Coordinates of C-alpha atoms and ligand atoms in Angstrom, one line a residue:
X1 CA -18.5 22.5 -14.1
X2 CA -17.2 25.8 -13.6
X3 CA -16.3 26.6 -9.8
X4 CA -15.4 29.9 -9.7
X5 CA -17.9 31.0 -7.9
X6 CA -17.6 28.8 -5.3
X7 CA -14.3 29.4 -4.9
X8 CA -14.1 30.4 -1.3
X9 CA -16.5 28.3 0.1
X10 CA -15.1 25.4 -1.6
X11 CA -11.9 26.3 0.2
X12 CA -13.6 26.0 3.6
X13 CA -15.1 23.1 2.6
X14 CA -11.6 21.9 1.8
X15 CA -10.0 22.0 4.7
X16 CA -12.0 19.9 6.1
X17 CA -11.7 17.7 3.5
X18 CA -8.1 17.4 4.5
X19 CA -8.5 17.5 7.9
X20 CA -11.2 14.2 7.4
X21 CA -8.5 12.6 4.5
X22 CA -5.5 13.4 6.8
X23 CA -6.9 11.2 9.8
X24 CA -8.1 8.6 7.3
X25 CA -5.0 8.8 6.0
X26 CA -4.0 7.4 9.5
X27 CA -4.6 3.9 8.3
X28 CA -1.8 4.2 6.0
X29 CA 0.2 4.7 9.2
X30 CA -0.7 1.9 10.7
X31 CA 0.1 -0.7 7.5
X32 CA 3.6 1.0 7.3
X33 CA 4.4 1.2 11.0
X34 CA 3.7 -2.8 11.3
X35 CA 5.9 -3.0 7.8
X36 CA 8.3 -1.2 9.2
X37 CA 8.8 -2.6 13.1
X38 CA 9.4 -5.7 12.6
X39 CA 12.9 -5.5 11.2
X40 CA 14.5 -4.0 14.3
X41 CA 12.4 -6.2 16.5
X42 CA 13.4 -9.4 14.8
X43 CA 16.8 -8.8 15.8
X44 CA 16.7 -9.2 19.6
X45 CA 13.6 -11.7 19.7
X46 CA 15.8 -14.3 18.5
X47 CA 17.6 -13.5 21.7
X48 CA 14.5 -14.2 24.1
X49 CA 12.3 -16.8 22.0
X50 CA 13.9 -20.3 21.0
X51 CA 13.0 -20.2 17.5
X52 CA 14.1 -23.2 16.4
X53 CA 10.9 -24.7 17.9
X54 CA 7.5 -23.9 16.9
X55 CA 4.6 -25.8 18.1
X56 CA 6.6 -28.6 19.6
X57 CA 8.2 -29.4 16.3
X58 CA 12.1 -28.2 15.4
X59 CA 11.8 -26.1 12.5
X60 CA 14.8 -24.2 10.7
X61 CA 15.2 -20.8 12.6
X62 CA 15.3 -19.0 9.5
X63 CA 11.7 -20.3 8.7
X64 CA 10.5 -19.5 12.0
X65 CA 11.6 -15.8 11.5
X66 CA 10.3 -16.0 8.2
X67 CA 6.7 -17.0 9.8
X68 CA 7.0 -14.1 12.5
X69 CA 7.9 -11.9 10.4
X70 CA 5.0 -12.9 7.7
X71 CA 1.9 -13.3 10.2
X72 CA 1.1 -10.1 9.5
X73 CA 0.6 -10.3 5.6
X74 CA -1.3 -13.9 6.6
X75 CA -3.4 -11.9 8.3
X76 CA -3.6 -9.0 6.0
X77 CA -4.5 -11.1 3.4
X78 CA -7.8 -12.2 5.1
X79 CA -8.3 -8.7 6.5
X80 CA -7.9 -7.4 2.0
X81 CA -10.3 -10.4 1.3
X82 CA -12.8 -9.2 3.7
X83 CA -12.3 -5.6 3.8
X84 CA -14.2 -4.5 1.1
X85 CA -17.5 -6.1 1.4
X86 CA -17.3 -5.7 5.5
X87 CA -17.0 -1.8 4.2
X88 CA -19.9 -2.2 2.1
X89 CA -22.1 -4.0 5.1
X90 CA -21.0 -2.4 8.2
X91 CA -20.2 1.3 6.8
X92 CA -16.3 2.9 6.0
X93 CA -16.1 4.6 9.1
X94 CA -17.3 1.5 11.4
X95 CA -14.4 -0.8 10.0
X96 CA -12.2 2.0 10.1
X97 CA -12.3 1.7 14.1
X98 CA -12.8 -2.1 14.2
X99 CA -9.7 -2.0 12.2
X100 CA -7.9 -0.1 14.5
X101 CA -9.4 -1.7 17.8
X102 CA -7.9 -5.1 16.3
X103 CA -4.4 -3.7 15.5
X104 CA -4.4 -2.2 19.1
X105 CA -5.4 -5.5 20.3
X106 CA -2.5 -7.3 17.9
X107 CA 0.0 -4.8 19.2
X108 CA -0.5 -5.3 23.0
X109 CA -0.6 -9.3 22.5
X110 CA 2.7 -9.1 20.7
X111 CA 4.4 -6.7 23.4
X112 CA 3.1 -9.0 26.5
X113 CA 3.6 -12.6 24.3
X114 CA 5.1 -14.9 26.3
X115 CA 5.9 -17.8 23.7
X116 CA 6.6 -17.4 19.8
X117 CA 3.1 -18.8 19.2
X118 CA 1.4 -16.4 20.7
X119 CA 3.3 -13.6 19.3
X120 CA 2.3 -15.2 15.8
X121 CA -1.2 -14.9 17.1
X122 CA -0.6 -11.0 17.9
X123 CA 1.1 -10.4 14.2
X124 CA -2.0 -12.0 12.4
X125 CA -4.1 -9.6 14.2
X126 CA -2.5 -7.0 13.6
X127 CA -2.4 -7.9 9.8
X128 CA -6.1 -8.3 9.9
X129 CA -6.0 -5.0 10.8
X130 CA -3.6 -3.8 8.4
X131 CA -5.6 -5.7 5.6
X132 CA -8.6 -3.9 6.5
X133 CA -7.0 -0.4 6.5
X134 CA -5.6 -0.7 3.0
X135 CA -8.5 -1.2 1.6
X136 CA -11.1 0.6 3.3
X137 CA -8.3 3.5 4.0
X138 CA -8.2 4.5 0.3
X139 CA -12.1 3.7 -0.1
X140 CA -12.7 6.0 2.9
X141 CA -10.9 9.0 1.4
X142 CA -11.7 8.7 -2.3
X143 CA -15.3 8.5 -1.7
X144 CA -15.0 11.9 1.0
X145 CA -12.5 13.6 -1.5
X146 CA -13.8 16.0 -4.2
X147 CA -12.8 14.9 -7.5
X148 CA -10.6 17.8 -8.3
X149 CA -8.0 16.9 -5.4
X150 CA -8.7 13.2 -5.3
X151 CA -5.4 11.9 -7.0
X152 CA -3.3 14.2 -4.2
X153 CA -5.7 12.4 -1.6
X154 CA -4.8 9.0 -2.9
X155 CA -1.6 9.3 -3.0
X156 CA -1.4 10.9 0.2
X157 CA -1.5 7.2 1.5
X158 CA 1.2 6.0 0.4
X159 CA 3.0 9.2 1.4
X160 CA 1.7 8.0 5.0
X161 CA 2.8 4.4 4.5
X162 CA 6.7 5.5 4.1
X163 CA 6.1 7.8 7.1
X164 CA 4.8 4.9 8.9
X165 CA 7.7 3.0 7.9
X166 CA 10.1 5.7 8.8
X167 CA 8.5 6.2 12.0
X168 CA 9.2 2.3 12.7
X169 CA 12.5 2.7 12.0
X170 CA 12.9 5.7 14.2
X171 CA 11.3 3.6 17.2
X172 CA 13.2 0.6 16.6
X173 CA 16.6 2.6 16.8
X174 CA 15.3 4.5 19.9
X175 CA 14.8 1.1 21.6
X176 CA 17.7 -0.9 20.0
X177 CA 20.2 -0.2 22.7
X178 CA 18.4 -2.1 25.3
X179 CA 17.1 -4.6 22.6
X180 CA 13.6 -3.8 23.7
X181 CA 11.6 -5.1 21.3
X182 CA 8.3 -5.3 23.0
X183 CA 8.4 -1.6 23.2
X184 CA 9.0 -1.6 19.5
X185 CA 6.1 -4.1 18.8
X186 CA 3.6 -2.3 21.4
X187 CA 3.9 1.2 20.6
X188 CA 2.0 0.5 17.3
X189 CA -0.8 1.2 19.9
X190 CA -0.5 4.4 19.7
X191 CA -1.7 5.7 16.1
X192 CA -4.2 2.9 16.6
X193 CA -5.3 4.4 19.4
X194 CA -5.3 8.3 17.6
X195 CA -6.8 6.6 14.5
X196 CA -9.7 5.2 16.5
X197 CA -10.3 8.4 18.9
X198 CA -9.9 10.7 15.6
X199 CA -12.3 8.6 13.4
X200 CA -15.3 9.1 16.6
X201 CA -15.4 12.3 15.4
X202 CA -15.1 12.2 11.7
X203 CA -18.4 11.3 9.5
X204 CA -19.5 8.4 7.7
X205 CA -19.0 8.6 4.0
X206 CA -22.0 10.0 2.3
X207 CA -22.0 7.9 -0.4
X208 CA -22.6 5.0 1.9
X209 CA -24.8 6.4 3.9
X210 CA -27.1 7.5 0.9
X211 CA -26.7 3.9 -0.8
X212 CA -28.3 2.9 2.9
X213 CA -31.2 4.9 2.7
X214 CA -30.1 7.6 5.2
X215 CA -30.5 10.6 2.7
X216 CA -30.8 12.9 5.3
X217 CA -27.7 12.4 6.9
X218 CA -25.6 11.9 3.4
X219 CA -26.9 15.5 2.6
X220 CA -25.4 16.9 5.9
X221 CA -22.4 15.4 5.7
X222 CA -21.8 16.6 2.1
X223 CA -22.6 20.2 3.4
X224 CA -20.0 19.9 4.8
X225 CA -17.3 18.4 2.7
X226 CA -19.1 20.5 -0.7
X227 CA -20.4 24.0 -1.8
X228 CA -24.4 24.0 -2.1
X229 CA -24.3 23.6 -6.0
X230 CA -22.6 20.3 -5.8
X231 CA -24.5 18.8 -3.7
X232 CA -27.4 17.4 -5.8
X233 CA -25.2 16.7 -8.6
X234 CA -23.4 14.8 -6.1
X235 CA -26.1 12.7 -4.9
X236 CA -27.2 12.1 -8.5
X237 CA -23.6 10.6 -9.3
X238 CA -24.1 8.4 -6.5
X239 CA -27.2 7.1 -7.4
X240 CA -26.6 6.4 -11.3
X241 CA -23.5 4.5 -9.9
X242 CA -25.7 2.8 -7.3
X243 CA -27.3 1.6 -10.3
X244 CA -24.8 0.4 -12.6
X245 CA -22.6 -1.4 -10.0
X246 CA -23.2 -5.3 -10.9
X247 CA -20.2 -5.7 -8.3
X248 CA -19.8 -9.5 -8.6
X249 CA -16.6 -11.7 -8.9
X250 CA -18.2 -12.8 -12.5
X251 CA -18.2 -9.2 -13.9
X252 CA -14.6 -8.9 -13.4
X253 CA -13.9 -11.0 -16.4
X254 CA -16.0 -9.2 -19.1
X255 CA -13.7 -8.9 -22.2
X256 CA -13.4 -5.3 -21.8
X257 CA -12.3 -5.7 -18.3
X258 CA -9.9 -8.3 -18.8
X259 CA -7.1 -5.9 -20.2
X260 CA -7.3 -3.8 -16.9
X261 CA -7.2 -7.1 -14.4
X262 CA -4.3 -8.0 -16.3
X263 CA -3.0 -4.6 -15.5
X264 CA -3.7 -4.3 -11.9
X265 CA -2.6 -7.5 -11.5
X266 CA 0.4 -7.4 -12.7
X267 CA 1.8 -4.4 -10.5
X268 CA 0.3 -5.6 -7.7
X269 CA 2.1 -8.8 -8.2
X270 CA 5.7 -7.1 -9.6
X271 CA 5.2 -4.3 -6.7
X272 CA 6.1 -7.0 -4.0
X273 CA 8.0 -9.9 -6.4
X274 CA 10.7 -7.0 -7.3
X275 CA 11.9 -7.2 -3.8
X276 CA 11.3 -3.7 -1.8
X277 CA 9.6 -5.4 1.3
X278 CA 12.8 -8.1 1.5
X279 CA 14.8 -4.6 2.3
X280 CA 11.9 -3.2 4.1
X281 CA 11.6 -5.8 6.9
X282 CA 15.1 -7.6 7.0
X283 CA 17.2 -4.4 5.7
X284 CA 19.1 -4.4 9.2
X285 CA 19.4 -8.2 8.9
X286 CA 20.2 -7.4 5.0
X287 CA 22.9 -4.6 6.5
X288 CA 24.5 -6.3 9.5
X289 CA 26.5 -8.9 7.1
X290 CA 28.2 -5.7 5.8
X291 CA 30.5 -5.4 9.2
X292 CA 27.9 -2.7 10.2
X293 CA 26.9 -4.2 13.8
X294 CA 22.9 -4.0 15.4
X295 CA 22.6 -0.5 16.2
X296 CA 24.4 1.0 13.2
X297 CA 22.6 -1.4 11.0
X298 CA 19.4 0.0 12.2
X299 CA 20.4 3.9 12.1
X300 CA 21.8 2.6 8.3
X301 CA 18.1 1.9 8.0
X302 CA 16.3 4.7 9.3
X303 CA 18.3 6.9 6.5
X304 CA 16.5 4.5 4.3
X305 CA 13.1 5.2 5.8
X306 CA 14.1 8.6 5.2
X307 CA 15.1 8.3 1.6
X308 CA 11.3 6.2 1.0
X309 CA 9.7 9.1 2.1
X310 CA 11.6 12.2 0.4
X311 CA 11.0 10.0 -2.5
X312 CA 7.7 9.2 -2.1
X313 CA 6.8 13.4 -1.7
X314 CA 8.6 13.9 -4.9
X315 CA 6.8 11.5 -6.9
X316 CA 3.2 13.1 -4.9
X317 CA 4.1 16.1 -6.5
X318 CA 5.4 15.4 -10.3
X319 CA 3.1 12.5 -10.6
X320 CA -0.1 14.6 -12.1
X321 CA 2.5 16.8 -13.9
X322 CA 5.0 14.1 -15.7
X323 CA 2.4 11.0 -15.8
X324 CA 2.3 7.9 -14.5
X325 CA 4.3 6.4 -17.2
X326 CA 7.5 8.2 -16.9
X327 CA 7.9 7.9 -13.4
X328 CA 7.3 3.9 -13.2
X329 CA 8.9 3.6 -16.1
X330 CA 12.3 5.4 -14.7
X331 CA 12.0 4.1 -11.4
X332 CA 11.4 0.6 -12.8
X333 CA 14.7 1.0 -14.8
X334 CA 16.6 2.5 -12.0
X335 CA 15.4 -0.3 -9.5
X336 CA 17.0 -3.2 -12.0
X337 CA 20.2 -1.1 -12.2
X338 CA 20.7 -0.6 -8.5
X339 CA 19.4 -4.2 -7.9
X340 CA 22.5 -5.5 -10.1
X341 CA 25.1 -3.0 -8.6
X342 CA 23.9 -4.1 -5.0
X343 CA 24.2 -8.2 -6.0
X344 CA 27.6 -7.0 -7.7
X345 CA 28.3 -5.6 -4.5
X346 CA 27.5 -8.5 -2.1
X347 CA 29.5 -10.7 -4.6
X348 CA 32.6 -9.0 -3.7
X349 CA 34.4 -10.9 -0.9
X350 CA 35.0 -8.8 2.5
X351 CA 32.4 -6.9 2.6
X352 CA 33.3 -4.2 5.0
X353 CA 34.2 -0.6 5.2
X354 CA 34.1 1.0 1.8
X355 CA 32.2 -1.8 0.3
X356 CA 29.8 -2.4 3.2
X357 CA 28.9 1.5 2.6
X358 CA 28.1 1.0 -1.0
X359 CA 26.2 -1.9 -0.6
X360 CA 24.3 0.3 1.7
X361 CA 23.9 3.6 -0.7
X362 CA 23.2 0.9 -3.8
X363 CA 20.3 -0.4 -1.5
X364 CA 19.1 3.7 -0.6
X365 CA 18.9 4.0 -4.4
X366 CA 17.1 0.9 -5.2
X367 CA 14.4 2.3 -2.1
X368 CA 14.9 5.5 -4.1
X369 CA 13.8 4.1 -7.6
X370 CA 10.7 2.2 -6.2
X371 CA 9.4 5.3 -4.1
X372 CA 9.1 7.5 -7.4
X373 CA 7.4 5.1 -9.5
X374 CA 6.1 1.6 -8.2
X375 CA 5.5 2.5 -4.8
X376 CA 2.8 5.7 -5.4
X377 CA 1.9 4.1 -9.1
X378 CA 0.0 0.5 -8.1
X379 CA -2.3 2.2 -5.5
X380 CA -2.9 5.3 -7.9
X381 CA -3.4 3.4 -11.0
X382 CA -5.6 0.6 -9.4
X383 CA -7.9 3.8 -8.0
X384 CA -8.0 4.9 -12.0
X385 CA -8.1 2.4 -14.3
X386 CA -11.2 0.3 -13.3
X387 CA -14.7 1.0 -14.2
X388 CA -17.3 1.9 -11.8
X389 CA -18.8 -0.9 -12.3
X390 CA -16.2 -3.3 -10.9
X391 CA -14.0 -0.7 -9.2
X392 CA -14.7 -2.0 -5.8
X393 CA -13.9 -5.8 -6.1
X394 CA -11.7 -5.7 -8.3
X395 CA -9.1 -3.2 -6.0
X396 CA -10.0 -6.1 -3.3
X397 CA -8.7 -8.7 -5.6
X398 CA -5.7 -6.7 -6.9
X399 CA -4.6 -5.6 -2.8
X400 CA -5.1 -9.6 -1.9
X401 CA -3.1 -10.3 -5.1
X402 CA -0.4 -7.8 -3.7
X403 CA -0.5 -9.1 -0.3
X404 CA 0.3 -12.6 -1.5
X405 CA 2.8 -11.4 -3.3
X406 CA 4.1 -9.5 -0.3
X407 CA 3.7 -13.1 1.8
X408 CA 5.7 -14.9 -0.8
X409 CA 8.4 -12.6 -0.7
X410 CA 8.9 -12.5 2.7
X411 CA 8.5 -16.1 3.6
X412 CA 11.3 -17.0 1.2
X413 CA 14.0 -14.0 1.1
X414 CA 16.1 -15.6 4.3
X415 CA 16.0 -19.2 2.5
X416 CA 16.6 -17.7 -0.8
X417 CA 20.1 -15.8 0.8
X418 CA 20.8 -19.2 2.5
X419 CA 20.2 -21.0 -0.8
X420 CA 21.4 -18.5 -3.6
X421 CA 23.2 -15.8 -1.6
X422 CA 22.7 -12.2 -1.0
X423 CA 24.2 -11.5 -5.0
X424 CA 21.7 -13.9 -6.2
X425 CA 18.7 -12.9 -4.3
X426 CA 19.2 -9.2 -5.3
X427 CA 20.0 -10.3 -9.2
X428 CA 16.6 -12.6 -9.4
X429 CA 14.5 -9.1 -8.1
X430 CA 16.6 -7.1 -10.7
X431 CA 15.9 -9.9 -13.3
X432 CA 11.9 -9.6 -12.6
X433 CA 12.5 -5.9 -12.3
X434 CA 13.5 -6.0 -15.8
X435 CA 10.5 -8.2 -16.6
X436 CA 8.3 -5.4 -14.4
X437 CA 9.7 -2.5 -17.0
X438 CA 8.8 -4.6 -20.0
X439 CA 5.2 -5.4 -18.5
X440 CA 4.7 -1.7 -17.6
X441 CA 6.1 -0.5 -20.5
X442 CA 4.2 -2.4 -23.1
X443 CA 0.5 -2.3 -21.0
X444 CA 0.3 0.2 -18.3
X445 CA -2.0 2.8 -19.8
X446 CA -0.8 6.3 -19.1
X447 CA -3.7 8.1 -17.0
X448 CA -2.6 11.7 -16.2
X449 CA -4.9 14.6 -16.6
X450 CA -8.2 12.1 -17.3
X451 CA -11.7 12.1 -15.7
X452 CA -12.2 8.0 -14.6
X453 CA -15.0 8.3 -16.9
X454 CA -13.2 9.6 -19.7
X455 CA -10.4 6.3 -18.9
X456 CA -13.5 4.2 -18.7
X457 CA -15.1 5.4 -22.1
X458 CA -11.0 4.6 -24.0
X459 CA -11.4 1.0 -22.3
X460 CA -14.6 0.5 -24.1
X461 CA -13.2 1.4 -27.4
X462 CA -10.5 -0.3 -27.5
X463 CA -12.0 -3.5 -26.1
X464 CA -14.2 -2.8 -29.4
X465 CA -11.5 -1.7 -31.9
X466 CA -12.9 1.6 -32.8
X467 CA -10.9 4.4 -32.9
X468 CA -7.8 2.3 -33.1
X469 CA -5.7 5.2 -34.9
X470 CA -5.8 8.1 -32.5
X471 CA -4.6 5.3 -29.4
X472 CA -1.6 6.0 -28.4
X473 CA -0.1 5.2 -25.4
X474 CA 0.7 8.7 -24.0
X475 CA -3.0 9.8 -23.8
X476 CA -5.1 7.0 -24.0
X477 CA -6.3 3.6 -22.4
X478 CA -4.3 1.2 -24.3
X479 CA -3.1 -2.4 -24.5
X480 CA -0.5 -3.1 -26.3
X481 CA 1.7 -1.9 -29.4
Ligands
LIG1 C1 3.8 -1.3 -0.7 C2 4.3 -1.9 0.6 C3 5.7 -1.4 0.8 C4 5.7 0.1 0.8 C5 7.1 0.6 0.9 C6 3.8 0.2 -0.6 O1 3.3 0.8 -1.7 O2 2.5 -1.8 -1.0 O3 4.3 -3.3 0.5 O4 6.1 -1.9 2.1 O5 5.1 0.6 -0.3 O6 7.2 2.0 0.9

């Protein structure tokens, strides 16, 4: 549709677009602050809590640390499972600020807890929370985005998660001195708290509100995220997708689908088994063994926080220009090379000075190589490669999918190092790594510079076998070689 026209209006209309995405994009903030926190907290709450004891019963300590330090995906898990038909009953904007109110409420329990249990209480809720904002975050803002800028939008998330994350970091150095970790914990209140007050203002998304019967309101709230002319062709997108969405579990496993569930599965599931969330939430743990100490582990950190997010911008801006492909593919490759320099590394014996700093700069790199491809890549492609139909549930199965992942990672890394060592831990994620590259590399369709529908029509056709000679995996769906 040609826009010209339009133009300036359409540039009002855009800013607050990005005014309404940016404090959606808030959510993101909140699942990588509560990533991020933990690893400095964990630290000095071994000092206060006993946690070789949970619930009356002696447990290994690393276990326990494990389970504090995984609550949150326990919870995030439910809060994925949930999210998107809670979004679909109570309206985006509604769970938004339940979302939030519940994280607020997870943070203060965790920064008052008085007993290990009930700060395991406090880190489910706040995962609940966080479950809920990463899927109704990115549901939020792709349904209030206009198509042309919606790929910037979505990964505009992610580019908020590693802020998040950074921000974490920052905090947990600030407080690190006085081993304050309840200030650490508790201060995810506070982009709770802006999230919730933010969203009071912001509207409901029209697509929702039209699917609900509230025309009326739909139509003002596209007047003002639209130019006039696209507001009817708007509205009469919504309602032929109204009518084709079957939406049920059942639909997800039509053969033509299959391929794609595969797909999303499998980064989902290789986005967390490859290891980045071991470095995310015990990196200071990860760097004190190198001679580095508490505080200088943590700074040591933050530059990592810092490297996720540079990263993370970069791959925002080539991704619509190089493709998806290239960038997963080279980050993929560079993650299983860093992966085997940092177990080299670790395999050394006295590892300090010199060799503590490389483990550290292999570890940056590996951080590096996952913010340019993997990171942006599974949220991206899981927004693109799913038709209409089934977009909904099946980005709720793929995120609890990726959760679980993220659960089993974390509840194992500690007994993993105790078991296998730091060198082996870091060769079995540079092993599946490998595995990850082949996976990507042989299924991942590239996506770049495609209208959903034009992605959707490829699936059918190759699901089919026409059309088999002009596939080819640099600009269209496909599945294999
Ligand atoms: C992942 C998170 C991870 C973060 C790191 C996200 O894409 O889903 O699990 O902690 O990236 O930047």
């Amino acid at each position: 549709m040609a826009l010209s026209e339009t133009d300036t209006a359409s540039g009002n209309q855009n800013s607050f677009v990005y005014v309404v995405a940016g404090l959606a994009a808030l959510n993101g903030l909140l699942f990588g602050f509560d990533t991020g926190v933990i690893s400095g907290a964990m630290l000095y709450i071994k000092d206060t809590f006993d946690i070789t004891v949970l619930f009356g019963q002696s447990i290994h300590p690393s276990l326990v640390e494990g389970v504090i330090v995984s609550g949150a995906m326990v919870g995030a898990i439910v809060g994925a499972a949930l999210g998107g038909r809670l979004a679909d009953r109570l309206g985006r904007r509604r769970l938004i600020l339940i979302g939030a109110v519940v994280f607020f409420v997870g943070s203060l329990i965790m920064a008052i807890a008085p007993t290990t249990e009930v700060l395991i209480v406090g880190r489910i809720l706040d995962g609940v929370g966080v479950g809920f904002a990463s899927v109704v975050g990115p549901l939020y803002i792709s349904e209030i985005a206009p198509p042309k800028i919606r790929g910037s939008l979505v990964a505009l998330n992610q580019l908020t998660i590693t802020s998040g994350i950074l921000i974490a970091y920052i905090v947990n150095y600030a407080f690190s001195s006085g081993g304050e970790w309840r200030w650490m914990l508790g201060l995810g209140m506070v982009p709770a708290a802006i999230l919730f007050i933010g969203m009071l203002f912001m509207p409901e998304s029209p697509r929702w509100l039209y699917e609900h019967g509230d025309e009326e309101t739909a139509r003002d709230v596209l007047s003002r995220i639209r130019t006039e002319g696209q507001i009817d062709a708007e509205l009469r997108e919504i309602t032929e997708t109204i009518q084709s969405e079957t939406g049920g579990l059942r639909d997800l496993f039509q053969p033509w689908i299959v391929p794609m569930l595969v797909v999303g599965s499998g980064l989902a599931i290789f986005q967390q088994v490859t290891g980045i969330n071991a470095v995310m939430y015990y990196a200071p743990r990860i760097l004190e063994s190198t001679g580095f100490g508490d505080t200088n582990s943590i700074l040591a950190t933050v530059a990592i926080g810092v490297v996720n997010v540079i990263m993370t911008a970069v791959a925002v801006a080539l991704i619509d220009r190089t493709g998806r492909r290239p960038l997963l593919l080279t980050g993929l490759a560079g993650m299983t090379a860093t992966l085997g320099i940092a177990g080299l590394v670790y395999y050394l014996p006295g590892l300090s000075g010199g060799l503590g700093v490389l483990a550290t700069g292999s570890l940056m790199l590996y951080v590096a190589f996952f913010a340019i491809g993997l990171g942006p890549a599974f949220w991206l492609l899981i927004s693109e490669i799913y038709p209409m139909e089934v977009r909904g549930i099946a980005m709720g199965v793929v995120t609890v999918l990726n959760w679980a992942a993220n659960l089993l990672v974390s509840l194992t890394f500690l007994r993993l190092v105790d078991i296998i060592s730091e060198s082996g831990t870091f060769w079995l994620y540079g092993i599946l790594s490998l595995i990850a590259l082949v996976f990507c590399y042989r299924l991942v369709p590239e996506t770049k510079g495609r209208s959903l529908e034009e992605i959707e029509a490829d699936l059918r056709n190759t699901a089919i076998g026409t059309d088999p000679g002009e596939t080819d995996r640099t600009d269209a769906v496909q599945t294999d070689d």
